Amino acid sequence: MPIDYSKWDKIELSDDSDIEVHPNVDKASFIRWKQQDIHEKRHQRNIEIKSILIQLTMYAKLNERVDYLLNNLTANELLDSKIVLNKLNEQFDKFEKFNYEKLKNEKGDSLRKGLKDLQFDSEEVENTPCYNEMIEDLFIQIKDDHPQAKSDGNKLIEYLREHRNKIDDVLSKQTIKLDELLYQKSMLISSEDIHTGFDRSFLNKKDDIEEQPPVPVAPPSTSTKKTVTTTETINAPSTTTPQKPKSDQEMLEELELLPATETFSKIPYTEITESADYLIKHPYICTEQQKDALIMTAFDAQLESNSSLCKQIIHQSLLLQYISQLAGAEHPTTDQTIRAVKLFCSKVAEMGSPARQGFLQDVENTFKHIESRCQVIIAEQAANAQEEGNGQEELIQLRALDENTQLSVNIPKEGTTEYEIFKTKLPKEFQEAVKSQSLDEVNKQFAKLKVEDAEQILEVFNECGVIGISGYLEDEQLKLLNFFLILSLVVLVVVPDQSQVQEQQQQESQIPSTDIVD
């Protein structure tokens, strides 16, 4: 593993061997001058940083007090200095002033790195005035500069708001300057950066990290091996064929959602810490493949009109995507993935951070895209269903096509095997239709059934002899008709438009045929 020496680039001055000076210049003196210049610039930079920090903290406290007075006092009450001072002392500590140690305790880990090692003298802190006194001085200054504000409360409010806007402008400019100074400070290593490191360390136990479940491998072939003699030649053509690009169907089949990923998708998206802990224990699910597999379930949720579940799944799937990309390598190690989880989740958990805002905006954009796509899919499904509903439907109906024949509905005699089949196998609706001895009533019942169910009813009709044929005088013709009735009792009839029915009847009237069940 190569050694990274980049951290030494921040050393501004090293030993004597790194310094090259003009022969007429004393090298030791030059080094001392250089060191003195570095210390002076560093000291001046720290003074500016401390001054800006005091200024930013002070202005934030002053704005807080001014906003409180404007929201809780009327225009006439603001003209009375005693009322203003009493109101401030009731709400805020009248002795509160800048306190660096208190600021460090309040900010904790959120305090920026370049502000944690500052050293304030007692005089620097003691010489700062109390915040309530500064508000009192502000009112006096406004009234002295603008005499009309002494008697007109609305004018006083106007000047207070104007002064507050100026403070906001100063805050924005000083914040930019502080960022620049802290950046310059971070570019170089100084003795102030040397501090006690970690007194203890935390290591992820291997027991806490679940291994990726093994992928089932096809068993080795048990076929007999044959010994083949081959002759190798120089520059022989390759026997391997290039892999064909995978089709969309093959790619979809590879999107297998792991149980651990499904469990992760159910963690509330507001619980970033819980999600991070789960990913640290299951780092193998932080892949693009699992993200794609999980995002497919978001489509299913939105198609079921469950928008809240859809957004929940999108949030968790994008977490997997961002962490996978942050891990860097195509096949990152477990340690790389865990570092990416800790880094990204800490940024997302930080309220107001650019990383959090950008991530949530991506979640919202993805949800809108899926929502619009699902609307299109639902509309297409509805259109297809309507087309199928308006299309032709297959039915089974009983009728005679030859004018010389007629189908009759017969009730089997009681006590016979046919009657027993009639009573036990036929539904009550068909029993009632047969008892009416009307072919139209029987056809009405067939119209309510699907083709598969109607075929079963026709088989029962054959067994109990419900359908009879009349109109033939010769026995041979009657036997032949019964034969066709048994073999082709089931005929599918497509019910088309009325014009198609008339055309079909005209064609059938020209062709003589035996009685069939259609």
Short mmCIF file of C-alpha atoms in Angstrom, two decimals:
data_model
loop_
_atom_site.label_atom_id
_atom_site.label_comp_id
_atom_site.label_asym_id
_atom_site.label_seq_id
_atom_site.Cartn_x
_atom_site.Cartn_y
_atom_site.Cartn_z
CA MET A 1 0.00 0.00 0.00
CA PRO A 2 1.58 3.37 -1.00
CA ILE A 3 2.26 5.90 1.74
CA ASP A 4 0.37 9.18 1.56
CA TYR A 5 2.71 12.14 2.18
CA SER A 6 0.17 14.82 1.26
CA LYS A 7 -0.37 15.88 4.88
CA TRP A 8 3.20 17.23 5.00
CA ASP A 9 2.33 19.72 2.27
CA LYS A 10 0.71 21.87 4.96
CA ILE A 11 4.02 22.43 6.77
CA GLU A 12 5.10 25.94 5.90
CA LEU A 13 8.63 25.77 7.25
CA SER A 14 10.73 22.66 7.73
CA ASP A 15 14.38 22.17 8.67
CA ASP A 16 17.30 24.11 7.26
CA SER A 17 17.87 21.72 4.39
CA ASP A 18 14.58 22.79 2.78
CA ILE A 19 15.53 26.48 2.61
CA GLU A 20 17.47 27.94 -0.29
CA VAL A 21 18.54 31.58 -0.03
CA HIS A 22 20.82 33.96 -1.91
CA PRO A 23 24.51 33.52 -1.10
CA ASN A 24 24.70 37.10 0.20
CA VAL A 25 21.89 36.44 2.73
CA ASP A 26 22.58 34.74 6.01
CA LYS A 27 20.55 31.51 6.00
CA ALA A 28 19.96 31.37 9.77
CA SER A 29 18.80 34.99 9.85
CA PHE A 30 16.50 34.38 6.90
CA ILE A 31 14.89 31.43 8.69
CA ARG A 32 14.35 33.51 11.85
CA TRP A 33 12.79 36.33 9.80
CA LYS A 34 10.57 33.84 8.04
CA GLN A 35 9.48 32.31 11.33
CA GLN A 36 8.78 35.73 12.80
CA ASP A 37 6.69 36.68 9.78
CA ILE A 38 4.70 33.45 10.03
CA HIS A 39 3.97 33.97 13.73
CA GLU A 40 2.93 37.59 13.20
CA LYS A 41 0.54 36.70 10.39
CA ARG A 42 -0.86 33.81 12.42
CA HIS A 43 -1.37 36.06 15.45
CA GLN A 44 -3.06 38.73 13.35
CA ARG A 45 -5.32 36.14 11.74
CA ASN A 46 -6.39 34.80 15.14
CA ILE A 47 -7.16 38.33 16.32
CA GLU A 48 -9.40 38.88 13.29
CA ILE A 49 -11.12 35.53 13.82
CA LYS A 50 -11.80 36.31 17.48
CA SER A 51 -13.08 39.79 16.63
CA ILE A 52 -15.46 38.45 13.98
CA LEU A 53 -16.65 35.67 16.30
CA ILE A 54 -17.48 38.20 19.02
CA GLN A 55 -19.20 40.42 16.47
CA LEU A 56 -21.31 37.64 14.97
CA THR A 57 -22.36 36.33 18.38
CA MET A 58 -23.17 39.83 19.63
CA TYR A 59 -25.24 40.79 16.58
CA ALA A 60 -27.20 37.55 16.75
CA LYS A 61 -28.10 38.26 20.39
CA LEU A 62 -29.03 41.88 19.59
CA ASN A 63 -31.31 40.83 16.73
CA GLU A 64 -33.01 38.35 19.04
CA ARG A 65 -33.77 41.12 21.55
CA VAL A 66 -34.91 43.64 18.94
CA ASP A 67 -37.30 41.10 17.40
CA TYR A 68 -38.71 40.32 20.83
CA LEU A 69 -39.39 44.00 21.58
CA LEU A 70 -41.00 44.63 18.18
CA ASN A 71 -43.31 41.64 18.62
CA ASN A 72 -44.31 42.25 22.24
CA LEU A 73 -44.45 46.05 22.68
CA THR A 74 -46.63 48.65 21.02
CA ALA A 75 -45.30 51.76 19.33
CA ASN A 76 -46.10 53.95 22.34
CA GLU A 77 -44.51 51.49 24.78
CA LEU A 78 -41.29 51.51 22.78
CA LEU A 79 -40.98 55.24 23.44
CA ASP A 80 -40.70 54.60 27.18
CA SER A 81 -37.13 53.53 28.03
CA LYS A 82 -38.14 52.07 31.40
CA ILE A 83 -40.75 49.79 29.86
CA VAL A 84 -38.24 48.64 27.25
CA LEU A 85 -35.53 47.91 29.82
CA ASN A 86 -37.91 46.10 32.20
CA LYS A 87 -39.23 43.97 29.33
CA LEU A 88 -35.68 43.00 28.37
CA ASN A 89 -34.68 42.14 31.93
CA GLU A 90 -37.79 39.98 32.34
CA GLN A 91 -37.10 37.92 29.24
CA PHE A 92 -33.29 37.89 29.09
CA ASP A 93 -30.41 37.81 31.56
CA LYS A 94 -29.42 41.44 32.05
CA PHE A 95 -25.80 40.44 32.79
CA GLU A 96 -25.43 38.24 29.72
CA LYS A 97 -22.42 39.06 27.56
CA PHE A 98 -20.02 37.24 25.27
CA ASN A 99 -18.61 34.13 26.95
CA TYR A 100 -16.37 31.90 24.85
CA GLU A 101 -16.50 28.90 27.18
CA LYS A 102 -20.30 29.08 27.33
CA LEU A 103 -20.41 29.31 23.54
CA LYS A 104 -18.25 26.17 23.21
CA ASN A 105 -20.52 24.25 25.59
CA GLU A 106 -23.68 25.36 23.75
CA LYS A 107 -22.36 24.56 20.27
CA GLY A 108 -20.57 21.36 21.22
CA ASP A 109 -19.42 19.36 18.20
CA SER A 110 -21.23 21.73 15.83
CA LEU A 111 -18.65 24.46 16.53
CA ARG A 112 -16.31 24.72 13.57
CA LYS A 113 -12.85 23.26 13.89
CA GLY A 114 -10.96 26.54 13.50
CA LEU A 115 -12.95 28.12 16.35
CA LYS A 116 -12.33 25.43 18.96
CA ASP A 117 -8.69 26.28 19.70
CA LEU A 118 -9.03 30.04 20.24
CA GLN A 119 -7.58 31.59 23.40
CA PHE A 120 -9.41 34.61 24.90
CA ASP A 121 -7.81 36.77 27.56
CA SER A 122 -9.93 37.71 30.55
CA GLU A 123 -9.72 41.37 29.53
CA GLU A 124 -11.14 40.61 26.07
CA VAL A 125 -14.24 39.03 27.62
CA GLU A 126 -14.68 41.48 30.48
CA ASN A 127 -14.48 44.55 28.24
CA THR A 128 -17.47 43.44 26.16
CA PRO A 129 -20.72 45.16 27.26
CA CYS A 130 -23.92 43.36 28.30
CA TYR A 131 -26.42 42.77 25.53
CA ASN A 132 -29.32 44.52 27.30
CA GLU A 133 -27.19 47.62 27.81
CA MET A 134 -26.34 47.61 24.11
CA ILE A 135 -30.05 47.61 23.23
CA GLU A 136 -30.59 50.54 25.59
CA ASP A 137 -27.72 52.41 23.93
CA LEU A 138 -29.21 51.62 20.52
CA PHE A 139 -32.51 53.28 21.45
CA ILE A 140 -30.66 56.34 22.76
CA GLN A 141 -28.56 56.58 19.61
CA ILE A 142 -31.59 56.36 17.29
CA LYS A 143 -33.44 59.05 19.23
CA ASP A 144 -30.38 61.33 19.15
CA ASP A 145 -29.83 60.87 15.42
CA HIS A 146 -33.55 61.16 14.59
CA PRO A 147 -35.40 63.62 16.90
CA GLN A 148 -38.81 62.67 15.45
CA ALA A 149 -38.31 59.16 16.86
CA LYS A 150 -38.52 60.56 20.40
CA SER A 151 -42.26 61.27 20.06
CA ASP A 152 -43.39 59.09 17.14
CA GLY A 153 -43.40 55.36 17.95
CA ASN A 154 -43.94 54.35 14.32
CA LYS A 155 -40.86 56.31 13.27
CA LEU A 156 -38.89 54.59 16.02
CA ILE A 157 -40.01 51.18 14.74
CA GLU A 158 -39.04 52.18 11.20
CA TYR A 159 -35.52 53.17 12.27
CA LEU A 160 -35.18 50.01 14.37
CA ARG A 161 -36.02 47.86 11.36
CA GLU A 162 -33.63 49.86 9.20
CA HIS A 163 -30.85 49.35 11.74
CA ARG A 164 -31.64 45.64 11.91
CA ASN A 165 -31.32 45.31 8.13
CA LYS A 166 -27.89 46.92 8.32
CA ILE A 167 -26.89 44.37 10.95
CA ASP A 168 -28.05 41.52 8.71
CA ASP A 169 -25.91 42.89 5.88
CA VAL A 170 -22.87 43.08 8.16
CA LEU A 171 -23.52 39.53 9.39
CA SER A 172 -23.52 38.12 5.87
CA LYS A 173 -20.29 39.91 4.93
CA GLN A 174 -18.50 38.99 8.14
CA THR A 175 -19.58 35.37 7.80
CA ILE A 176 -17.92 35.19 4.37
CA LYS A 177 -14.77 36.79 5.75
CA LEU A 178 -14.71 34.33 8.67
CA ASP A 179 -14.97 31.42 6.25
CA GLU A 180 -12.00 32.74 4.30
CA LEU A 181 -9.88 33.19 7.43
CA LEU A 182 -10.71 29.71 8.69
CA TYR A 183 -9.82 28.27 5.30
CA GLN A 184 -6.43 30.01 5.38
CA LYS A 185 -5.89 28.73 8.89
CA SER A 186 -6.67 25.15 7.89
CA MET A 187 -4.18 25.23 5.01
CA LEU A 188 -1.15 25.26 7.31
CA ILE A 189 -0.15 23.17 10.32
CA SER A 190 0.71 25.06 13.49
CA SER A 191 1.51 24.13 17.07
CA GLU A 192 -2.07 25.00 17.98
CA ASP A 193 -3.23 22.04 15.93
CA ILE A 194 -1.25 19.61 18.09
CA HIS A 195 -3.51 18.16 20.76
CA THR A 196 -4.27 14.93 22.51
CA GLY A 197 -5.70 12.40 20.13
CA PHE A 198 -8.25 9.73 20.85
CA ASP A 199 -7.86 8.28 24.34
CA ARG A 200 -9.88 5.30 23.20
CA SER A 201 -11.08 3.93 19.92
CA PHE A 202 -14.19 2.15 18.75
CA LEU A 203 -13.86 -0.82 16.45
CA ASN A 204 -16.74 -2.51 14.69
CA LYS A 205 -16.91 -6.06 15.88
CA LYS A 206 -17.13 -8.65 13.19
CA ASP A 207 -20.03 -10.25 15.04
CA ASP A 208 -22.09 -7.07 14.61
CA ILE A 209 -21.69 -7.03 10.84
CA GLU A 210 -23.77 -9.52 8.94
CA GLU A 211 -22.15 -11.17 5.98
CA GLN A 212 -23.87 -11.16 2.63
CA PRO A 213 -26.03 -14.28 2.27
CA PRO A 214 -24.42 -16.78 -0.08
CA VAL A 215 -25.67 -16.88 -3.63
CA PRO A 216 -26.89 -20.34 -4.65
CA VAL A 217 -24.47 -21.94 -7.09
CA ALA A 218 -25.50 -24.53 -9.62
CA PRO A 219 -24.20 -28.03 -8.73
CA PRO A 220 -21.28 -29.27 -10.80
CA SER A 221 -22.10 -31.38 -13.77
CA THR A 222 -21.90 -35.13 -13.16
CA SER A 223 -21.42 -35.97 -16.81
CA THR A 224 -18.36 -37.98 -17.73
CA LYS A 225 -15.29 -36.06 -18.78
CA LYS A 226 -13.65 -36.76 -22.11
CA THR A 227 -9.96 -36.30 -22.77
CA VAL A 228 -9.46 -34.10 -25.82
CA THR A 229 -6.10 -33.51 -27.43
CA THR A 230 -5.65 -29.99 -28.77
CA THR A 231 -2.82 -28.37 -30.64
CA GLU A 232 -1.77 -24.88 -29.58
CA THR A 233 -0.60 -22.44 -32.20
CA ILE A 234 0.79 -18.96 -31.95
CA ASN A 235 -1.78 -16.20 -32.44
CA ALA A 236 -4.58 -18.72 -32.39
CA PRO A 237 -8.02 -17.15 -32.70
CA SER A 238 -9.83 -16.75 -29.42
CA THR A 239 -12.42 -19.36 -28.68
CA THR A 240 -14.30 -17.13 -26.30
CA THR A 241 -17.26 -15.34 -27.74
CA PRO A 242 -18.08 -11.79 -26.66
CA GLN A 243 -20.87 -11.51 -24.16
CA LYS A 244 -24.16 -10.42 -25.58
CA PRO A 245 -25.75 -7.37 -24.00
CA LYS A 246 -28.41 -8.33 -21.50
CA SER A 247 -32.00 -7.72 -22.42
CA ASP A 248 -34.35 -5.63 -20.30
CA GLN A 249 -36.10 -8.78 -19.13
CA GLU A 250 -32.82 -10.35 -17.98
CA MET A 251 -31.88 -7.17 -16.13
CA LEU A 252 -35.26 -7.11 -14.38
CA GLU A 253 -34.84 -10.73 -13.34
CA GLU A 254 -31.51 -9.85 -11.71
CA LEU A 255 -33.18 -7.19 -9.53
CA GLU A 256 -33.75 -9.52 -6.61
CA LEU A 257 -34.70 -7.68 -3.43
CA LEU A 258 -32.81 -9.10 -0.48
CA PRO A 259 -34.71 -9.60 2.80
CA ALA A 260 -32.30 -7.23 4.57
CA THR A 261 -33.06 -4.52 2.01
CA GLU A 262 -36.79 -5.02 2.43
CA THR A 263 -36.41 -4.65 6.20
CA PHE A 264 -34.33 -1.50 5.70
CA SER A 265 -37.07 0.04 3.55
CA LYS A 266 -39.47 -0.15 6.51
CA ILE A 267 -37.29 2.00 8.81
CA PRO A 268 -38.99 5.44 9.07
CA TYR A 269 -37.17 7.95 6.88
CA THR A 270 -37.07 10.40 9.79
CA GLU A 271 -34.87 8.00 11.79
CA ILE A 272 -31.56 8.64 10.04
CA THR A 273 -29.54 7.33 12.98
CA GLU A 274 -31.46 4.05 13.01
CA SER A 275 -30.97 3.69 9.26
CA ALA A 276 -27.24 4.32 9.65
CA ASP A 277 -26.91 1.71 12.40
CA TYR A 278 -28.75 -0.82 10.25
CA LEU A 279 -26.54 -0.15 7.21
CA ILE A 280 -23.39 -0.49 9.32
CA LYS A 281 -24.55 -3.99 10.26
CA HIS A 282 -25.66 -4.79 6.69
CA PRO A 283 -23.13 -2.98 4.45
CA TYR A 284 -23.60 -5.44 1.59
CA ILE A 285 -26.99 -3.94 0.66
CA CYS A 286 -25.41 -0.56 -0.19
CA THR A 287 -25.29 -1.28 -3.93
CA GLU A 288 -26.87 0.13 -7.07
CA GLN A 289 -28.49 -3.26 -7.73
CA GLN A 290 -30.34 -3.23 -4.41
CA LYS A 291 -31.29 0.41 -4.91
CA ASP A 292 -32.87 -0.47 -8.30
CA ALA A 293 -34.63 -3.49 -6.82
CA LEU A 294 -36.03 -1.37 -4.00
CA ILE A 295 -37.15 1.48 -6.24
CA MET A 296 -39.29 -0.98 -8.22
CA THR A 297 -41.37 -1.58 -5.10
CA ALA A 298 -41.98 2.18 -4.94
CA PHE A 299 -43.81 1.88 -8.27
CA ASP A 300 -45.97 -0.90 -6.83
CA ALA A 301 -46.86 1.24 -3.81
CA GLN A 302 -47.77 4.26 -5.95
CA LEU A 303 -49.88 2.12 -8.30
CA GLU A 304 -51.85 1.14 -5.20
CA SER A 305 -52.30 4.88 -4.40
CA ASN A 306 -50.08 4.61 -1.31
CA SER A 307 -48.03 7.79 -1.74
CA SER A 308 -46.65 7.83 1.81
CA LEU A 309 -45.20 4.33 1.42
CA CYS A 310 -43.85 5.25 -2.01
CA LYS A 311 -41.97 8.27 -0.64
CA GLN A 312 -40.67 6.19 2.28
CA ILE A 313 -39.21 3.60 -0.11
CA ILE A 314 -37.73 6.29 -2.38
CA HIS A 315 -35.96 7.92 0.59
CA GLN A 316 -34.38 4.65 1.69
CA SER A 317 -33.43 3.58 -1.83
CA LEU A 318 -31.70 6.90 -2.53
CA LEU A 319 -29.79 6.48 0.73
CA LEU A 320 -28.39 3.25 -0.71
CA GLN A 321 -27.51 4.98 -3.97
CA TYR A 322 -25.72 7.95 -2.40
CA ILE A 323 -23.76 5.75 0.01
CA SER A 324 -22.80 3.37 -2.80
CA GLN A 325 -21.49 6.27 -4.89
CA LEU A 326 -19.69 7.80 -1.91
CA ALA A 327 -17.92 4.50 -1.18
CA GLY A 328 -16.17 5.06 -4.50
CA ALA A 329 -14.87 1.78 -5.82
CA GLU A 330 -16.88 -0.55 -8.03
CA HIS A 331 -16.61 -3.23 -5.35
CA PRO A 332 -15.85 -1.28 -2.15
CA THR A 333 -14.64 -3.01 0.96
CA THR A 334 -16.74 -3.26 4.10
CA ASP A 335 -14.68 -0.55 5.80
CA GLN A 336 -15.11 1.82 2.85
CA THR A 337 -18.87 1.30 2.87
CA ILE A 338 -19.11 1.84 6.64
CA ARG A 339 -17.12 5.08 6.38
CA ALA A 340 -19.43 6.26 3.61
CA VAL A 341 -22.49 5.42 5.74
CA LYS A 342 -21.19 7.38 8.73
CA LEU A 343 -20.13 10.37 6.64
CA PHE A 344 -23.27 10.73 4.54
CA CYS A 345 -25.79 9.98 7.29
CA SER A 346 -24.12 12.53 9.57
CA LYS A 347 -24.49 15.18 6.86
CA VAL A 348 -28.13 14.28 6.16
CA ALA A 349 -28.96 14.32 9.87
CA GLU A 350 -27.59 17.87 10.20
CA MET A 351 -30.51 20.29 9.91
CA GLY A 352 -30.05 22.95 7.25
CA SER A 353 -26.93 21.42 5.74
CA PRO A 354 -26.56 21.64 1.93
CA ALA A 355 -26.21 17.85 1.75
CA ARG A 356 -29.54 17.37 3.52
CA GLN A 357 -31.33 19.92 1.34
CA GLY A 358 -29.96 18.45 -1.88
CA PHE A 359 -30.81 14.90 -0.83
CA LEU A 360 -34.39 15.74 0.17
CA GLN A 361 -34.85 17.65 -3.09
CA ASP A 362 -33.71 14.56 -5.00
CA VAL A 363 -36.22 12.46 -3.04
CA GLU A 364 -39.02 14.88 -3.95
CA ASN A 365 -38.05 14.98 -7.64
CA THR A 366 -37.90 11.18 -7.81
CA PHE A 367 -41.31 10.89 -6.16
CA LYS A 368 -42.86 13.32 -8.66
CA HIS A 369 -41.35 11.34 -11.54
CA ILE A 370 -42.71 8.03 -10.24
CA GLU A 371 -46.07 9.64 -9.51
CA SER A 372 -46.38 10.94 -13.08
CA ARG A 373 -45.26 7.61 -14.55
CA CYS A 374 -47.82 5.71 -12.47
CA GLN A 375 -50.56 8.04 -13.66
CA VAL A 376 -49.64 7.18 -17.25
CA ILE A 377 -49.57 3.45 -16.45
CA ILE A 378 -52.97 3.59 -14.75
CA ALA A 379 -54.43 5.50 -17.70
CA GLU A 380 -53.06 2.91 -20.14
CA GLN A 381 -54.45 0.05 -18.07
CA ALA A 382 -57.87 1.72 -17.96
CA ALA A 383 -57.82 2.24 -21.73
CA ASN A 384 -56.88 -1.39 -22.34
CA ALA A 385 -59.61 -2.58 -20.00
CA GLN A 386 -62.14 -0.42 -21.82
CA GLU A 387 -61.05 -1.79 -25.19
CA GLU A 388 -61.38 -5.33 -23.90
CA GLY A 389 -64.82 -4.51 -22.50
CA ASN A 390 -65.96 -3.08 -25.84
CA GLY A 391 -64.50 -6.02 -27.74
CA GLN A 392 -66.11 -9.28 -28.69
CA GLU A 393 -66.99 -11.79 -26.01
CA GLU A 394 -67.11 -15.56 -26.40
CA LEU A 395 -70.32 -17.24 -25.28
CA ILE A 396 -71.92 -20.66 -25.58
CA GLN A 397 -75.47 -20.76 -26.89
CA LEU A 398 -77.71 -23.66 -28.00
CA ARG A 399 -79.57 -23.36 -31.27
CA ALA A 400 -80.45 -25.28 -34.44
CA LEU A 401 -79.18 -23.96 -37.75
CA ASP A 402 -81.23 -26.23 -40.00
CA GLU A 403 -84.89 -25.33 -40.54
CA ASN A 404 -85.83 -29.03 -40.57
CA THR A 405 -84.54 -29.66 -37.05
CA GLN A 406 -85.41 -28.34 -33.65
CA LEU A 407 -83.73 -28.60 -30.24
CA SER A 408 -85.99 -29.49 -27.37
CA VAL A 409 -85.40 -29.30 -23.61
CA ASN A 410 -86.42 -32.50 -21.82
CA ILE A 411 -86.69 -33.31 -18.13
CA PRO A 412 -85.30 -36.79 -17.29
CA LYS A 413 -87.71 -39.27 -15.75
CA GLU A 414 -87.63 -39.58 -12.01
CA GLY A 415 -85.92 -42.65 -10.59
CA THR A 416 -83.48 -42.95 -13.46
CA THR A 417 -79.73 -42.44 -13.46
CA GLU A 418 -80.15 -39.42 -15.72
CA TYR A 419 -82.53 -37.81 -13.22
CA GLU A 420 -80.05 -38.41 -10.40
CA ILE A 421 -77.33 -36.68 -12.45
CA PHE A 422 -79.79 -33.89 -13.25
CA LYS A 423 -80.53 -33.26 -9.55
CA THR A 424 -76.98 -33.60 -8.24
CA LYS A 425 -74.67 -32.13 -10.87
CA LEU A 426 -76.71 -29.30 -12.38
CA PRO A 427 -76.90 -25.96 -10.53
CA LYS A 428 -80.34 -24.91 -9.34
CA GLU A 429 -80.50 -22.11 -11.90
CA PHE A 430 -80.11 -24.58 -14.75
CA GLN A 431 -82.56 -27.00 -13.13
CA GLU A 432 -85.19 -24.26 -13.11
CA ALA A 433 -84.39 -23.33 -16.72
CA VAL A 434 -84.69 -26.98 -17.83
CA LYS A 435 -87.98 -27.38 -15.97
CA SER A 436 -89.37 -24.46 -17.98
CA GLN A 437 -88.55 -26.53 -21.11
CA SER A 438 -87.57 -23.31 -22.87
CA LEU A 439 -84.36 -23.17 -24.87
CA ASP A 440 -84.25 -19.39 -24.44
CA GLU A 441 -84.21 -19.73 -20.64
CA VAL A 442 -81.36 -22.22 -20.87
CA ASN A 443 -79.41 -19.86 -23.15
CA LYS A 444 -79.92 -17.02 -20.67
CA GLN A 445 -78.17 -19.08 -18.02
CA PHE A 446 -75.34 -19.93 -20.43
CA ALA A 447 -74.87 -16.21 -21.16
CA LYS A 448 -73.94 -15.66 -17.50
CA LEU A 449 -71.13 -18.22 -17.54
CA LYS A 450 -67.59 -18.23 -18.84
CA VAL A 451 -66.73 -20.63 -21.61
CA GLU A 452 -64.92 -23.07 -19.30
CA ASP A 453 -67.85 -23.27 -16.87
CA ALA A 454 -70.37 -23.57 -19.70
CA GLU A 455 -68.47 -26.52 -21.15
CA GLN A 456 -68.83 -28.40 -17.87
CA ILE A 457 -72.60 -27.77 -17.88
CA LEU A 458 -72.81 -29.10 -21.44
CA GLU A 459 -71.08 -32.30 -20.37
CA VAL A 460 -73.73 -32.76 -17.68
CA PHE A 461 -76.42 -32.13 -20.31
CA ASN A 462 -74.95 -34.98 -22.37
CA GLU A 463 -74.93 -37.32 -19.38
CA CYS A 464 -78.57 -36.75 -18.41
CA GLY A 465 -79.98 -36.25 -21.95
CA VAL A 466 -81.57 -32.86 -21.35
CA ILE A 467 -81.23 -31.65 -24.95
CA GLY A 468 -83.32 -33.56 -27.49
CA ILE A 469 -83.71 -33.32 -31.28
CA SER A 470 -86.88 -33.51 -33.33
CA GLY A 471 -87.73 -33.05 -37.02
CA TYR A 472 -86.03 -36.10 -38.56
CA LEU A 473 -88.14 -39.08 -39.52
CA GLU A 474 -85.39 -41.48 -40.56
CA ASP A 475 -83.57 -43.35 -37.80
CA GLU A 476 -80.21 -43.11 -39.54
CA GLN A 477 -80.44 -39.36 -39.72
CA LEU A 478 -81.48 -39.21 -36.06
CA LYS A 479 -78.53 -41.39 -35.01
CA LEU A 480 -76.18 -39.26 -37.08
CA LEU A 481 -77.54 -36.09 -35.51
CA ASN A 482 -77.15 -37.48 -32.00
CA PHE A 483 -73.58 -38.42 -32.87
CA PHE A 484 -72.79 -34.84 -33.89
CA LEU A 485 -74.61 -33.56 -30.82
CA ILE A 486 -72.39 -35.64 -28.52
CA LEU A 487 -69.11 -34.85 -30.30
CA SER A 488 -69.60 -31.17 -30.99
CA LEU A 489 -71.96 -30.01 -28.31
CA VAL A 490 -69.54 -27.27 -27.33
CA VAL A 491 -69.29 -24.57 -29.99
CA LEU A 492 -67.87 -21.11 -29.16
CA VAL A 493 -69.92 -18.28 -30.57
CA VAL A 494 -68.35 -14.83 -30.79
CA VAL A 495 -71.08 -12.29 -30.17
CA PRO A 496 -70.33 -9.47 -32.64
CA ASP A 497 -72.25 -6.42 -33.78
CA GLN A 498 -75.83 -6.85 -35.10
CA SER A 499 -74.70 -6.32 -38.70
CA GLN A 500 -72.17 -9.14 -38.34
CA VAL A 501 -74.89 -11.43 -36.95
CA GLN A 502 -77.16 -10.80 -39.95
CA GLU A 503 -74.32 -11.40 -42.40
CA GLN A 504 -73.40 -14.64 -40.65
CA GLN A 505 -77.02 -15.86 -40.72
CA GLN A 506 -77.26 -15.19 -44.47
CA GLN A 507 -74.12 -17.22 -45.12
CA GLU A 508 -75.30 -20.08 -42.92
CA SER A 509 -78.73 -20.23 -44.60
CA GLN A 510 -77.04 -20.97 -47.92
CA ILE A 511 -75.13 -23.98 -46.55
CA PRO A 512 -77.26 -27.00 -45.49
CA SER A 513 -76.00 -28.56 -42.31
CA THR A 514 -77.11 -30.87 -39.59
CA ASP A 515 -78.24 -29.66 -36.18
CA ILE A 516 -75.33 -28.44 -34.08
CA VAL A 517 -75.11 -26.83 -30.71
CA ASP A 518 -73.56 -23.41 -31.17
#
